[in-house]
Amino acid sequence: MKILGIETSCDETAAALIQAEGEKIKVITSVISSQVDIHRKFGGIVPEVAAREHLKNILPIIDQALGRNKWSDVDYIAVTSGPGLVTSLLVGVETAKTLSLVLKIPLLSINHIEAHVYANWLSGRIKLPALSLVVSGGHTQLILINNQGHYKIIGQTLDDAIGECFDKVAKILNVGYPGGPAIEKLARSGDSKKINFPRPLINQLNYNFSFSGLKTSVLYFTRSVPNKGFLKPDICASFQQAAVDVLVAKTVRATNEHKVKTVMLAGGVAANQKLRTTLKNQLKKQSPKTSFMVPDFPLCTDNALMIAIAGYFKAKKGLTTPWQQLTADPNWQLS
Ligand code: KG4
Ligand code: ZN
């Protein structure tokens, strides 16, 4: 079957087409239009600007993703309907509903976080039970997956999401936008042991996270040093190390406690090389029988391919939504 995926939950307008049968998923196209350059001058995403850009881009992006394929070849349309910015979500949702009404193509309503996790399914079957560490601009969650399509959130951030924390620290240090990749780049030439930033909740025997105190520590430290320019790489490296230490410690502990067969990294911060390699190495040491999966770099940040893949597994279960019932849900929690 062929599935068209549509994603507009934040500041990327994306569409993708896949062909899938049994365990095989073939990528036909994946098109992403990023608004990073537009939001850079504001230092963050401006929801109304994002929605206007989505409106401008959505039809050309879908047209490009469809390529030479005909609408009559598309079996399902999968669209992100939450969580995300409501004004952004509405553009994708209303576009998908219109296409469904006019072209009589069934709709699949996709949870953005579930889709980030599904990005891992492109590399093949995942052995369950699995644990996913979802790290994005809006979420930091440890999710247990005992059966495909069923999720149990065993821990999450009590305040800032980790991506949001990278973005805010980048703003404090004035090192560029978006913050995550800018910090990672500077951190490469810094000393991660130079500043001993706190590792919030690392010793608490639960799976919750808290990153706002870490961000504030970076702010106070930065204010306390006069000529901080030359220290920026060390601050970035030390901050990144503190964040990675907490994420990895909790994930490895949950892996062993729940005896999972697979650990999957997911979301925009999964593009961080330090996090990818530290988690991989620690799992190898402390839980050698567990497989570790992480999507290729372009599949970590927002894209429509993961929406189409999540759609495929919903389509197989017949979980379609009539266009009359599809709504954007900015706070959709996985369950
Ligand atoms: O999943 P995503 O593209 O959008 C949301 O669903 O939120 O994640 C975006 C977040 C941003 O906070 C961005 O700074 C962060 O992912 N990010 C990174 C890296 N690349 C993107 N954080 C750390 N290191 C990176 N290399
Ligand atoms: Zn995302």
Coordinates of N, CA, C and O and ligand atoms in Angstrom, one line a residue, residues 9-12 112-113 116 135-139 162-164 166-167 178-181 184 240 267-273 300-302, ligand 1:
S9 N 3.5 20.1 12.6 CA 3.2 20.4 14.1 C 4.0 21.5 14.6 O 3.6 22.1 15.7
C10 N 5.1 21.9 14.0 CA 5.9 23.0 14.6 C 6.4 23.9 13.5 O 5.6 24.7 13.0
D11 N 7.6 23.9 13.1 CA 8.1 24.8 12.1 C 8.7 24.2 10.9 O 9.4 24.8 10.1
E12 N 8.4 22.9 10.7 CA 8.8 22.2 9.4 C 7.5 21.8 8.7 O 6.6 21.1 9.2
H112 N 2.4 12.9 17.0 CA 3.8 13.3 16.6 C 4.9 12.5 17.4 O 5.9 12.1 16.8
I113 N 4.6 12.3 18.7 CA 5.6 11.6 19.5 C 5.7 10.1 19.1 O 6.8 9.6 19.0
H116 N 7.8 9.9 16.1 CA 9.3 10.0 16.4 C 9.8 8.6 16.7 O 10.8 8.2 16.3
V135 N 13.3 12.6 23.1 CA 14.0 13.9 23.5 C 13.8 14.9 22.3 O 14.4 14.8 21.3
S136 N 12.9 15.8 22.5 CA 12.6 16.8 21.5 C 12.5 18.2 22.1 O 12.8 18.4 23.2
G137 N 12.0 19.1 21.2 CA 11.9 20.5 21.7 C 10.8 20.7 22.7 O 10.8 21.6 23.6
G138 N 9.8 19.8 22.7 CA 8.6 19.9 23.6 C 8.5 18.8 24.6 O 7.7 18.8 25.5
H139 N 9.3 17.7 24.4 CA 9.1 16.5 25.2 C 10.4 15.9 25.7 O 11.4 15.9 25.0
I162 N 14.2 18.7 27.2 CA 15.7 18.8 27.0 C 16.1 19.7 25.8 O 17.0 20.5 25.8
G163 N 15.3 19.6 24.7 CA 15.5 20.4 23.5 C 15.4 21.9 23.8 O 16.2 22.8 23.4
E164 N 14.3 22.2 24.6 CA 14.0 23.6 25.0 C 15.2 24.1 25.8 O 15.6 25.2 25.7
F166 N 18.4 23.1 25.7 CA 19.5 23.4 24.7 C 19.3 24.7 24.1 O 20.2 25.5 24.0
D167 N 18.0 25.0 23.6 CA 17.7 26.2 22.9 C 17.9 27.4 23.9 O 18.4 28.5 23.4
P178 N 19.1 27.1 15.4 CA 18.6 26.5 16.6 C 19.7 26.1 17.6 O 20.8 25.7 17.2
G179 N 19.3 26.1 18.9 CA 20.3 26.0 19.9 C 21.1 24.6 20.0 O 22.3 24.6 20.2
G180 N 20.3 23.5 19.8 CA 20.9 22.2 20.0 C 22.2 22.0 19.1 O 23.3 21.7 19.6
P181 N 22.0 22.1 17.8 CA 23.2 21.9 16.9 C 24.3 22.9 17.2 O 25.5 22.6 17.1
E184 N 26.2 21.8 20.3 CA 26.9 20.6 20.0 C 28.2 20.9 19.3 O 29.3 20.4 19.6
Q240 N 26.4 20.2 28.1 CA 25.9 19.0 27.3 C 26.2 17.7 28.0 O 25.4 16.8 28.1
G267 N 13.4 11.7 18.5 CA 13.2 13.1 18.6 C 14.4 13.9 18.2 O 15.5 13.3 18.0
G268 N 14.2 15.2 18.1 CA 15.3 16.1 17.5 C 16.6 16.0 18.3 O 17.7 16.0 17.6
V269 N 16.6 15.8 19.6 CA 17.9 15.8 20.4 C 18.6 14.5 20.1 O 19.8 14.3 20.4
A270 N 17.9 13.5 19.6 CA 18.5 12.2 19.2 C 19.6 12.4 18.1 O 20.4 11.6 17.9
A271 N 19.6 13.6 17.5 CA 20.6 13.9 16.5 C 22.0 14.3 17.2 O 23.0 14.4 16.5
N272 N 21.9 14.4 18.5 CA 23.1 14.8 19.2 C 24.1 13.6 19.3 O 23.8 12.6 20.0
Q273 N 25.3 13.8 18.8 CA 26.3 12.7 18.7 C 26.7 12.2 20.0 O 26.9 11.0 20.3
C300 N 15.7 12.2 12.7 CA 15.6 12.5 14.1 C 14.7 13.7 14.3 O 13.8 13.8 15.1
T301 N 15.0 14.8 13.5 CA 14.2 16.0 13.6 C 13.0 15.9 12.8 O 12.8 14.9 12.1
D302 N 12.1 16.9 12.9 CA 10.7 16.7 12.3 C 10.7 16.4 10.8 O 11.4 17.1 10.1
Ligands
KG4_1 O1 11.8 16.7 17.3 P1 12.1 18.1 16.9 O2 12.7 18.4 15.5 O3 10.9 19.1 17.1 C1 10.0 18.9 18.1 O4 9.1 18.0 18.0 O5 10.2 19.6 19.2 O6 13.2 18.7 18.0 C2 13.7 19.9 18.0 C3 14.7 20.1 19.1 C4 15.2 21.5 19.2 O7 15.1 21.9 20.6 C5 16.7 21.4 18.8 O8 17.5 22.4 19.4 C6 17.0 20.0 19.2 O9 15.8 19.3 18.9 N1 18.2 19.5 18.5 C7 19.3 19.2 19.1 C8 20.2 18.8 18.0 N2 19.5 18.9 16.8 C9 18.3 19.3 17.1 N3 19.7 19.2 20.4 C10 20.9 18.8 20.7 N4 21.9 18.4 19.7 C11 21.5 18.4 18.4 N5 22.4 18.0 17.5

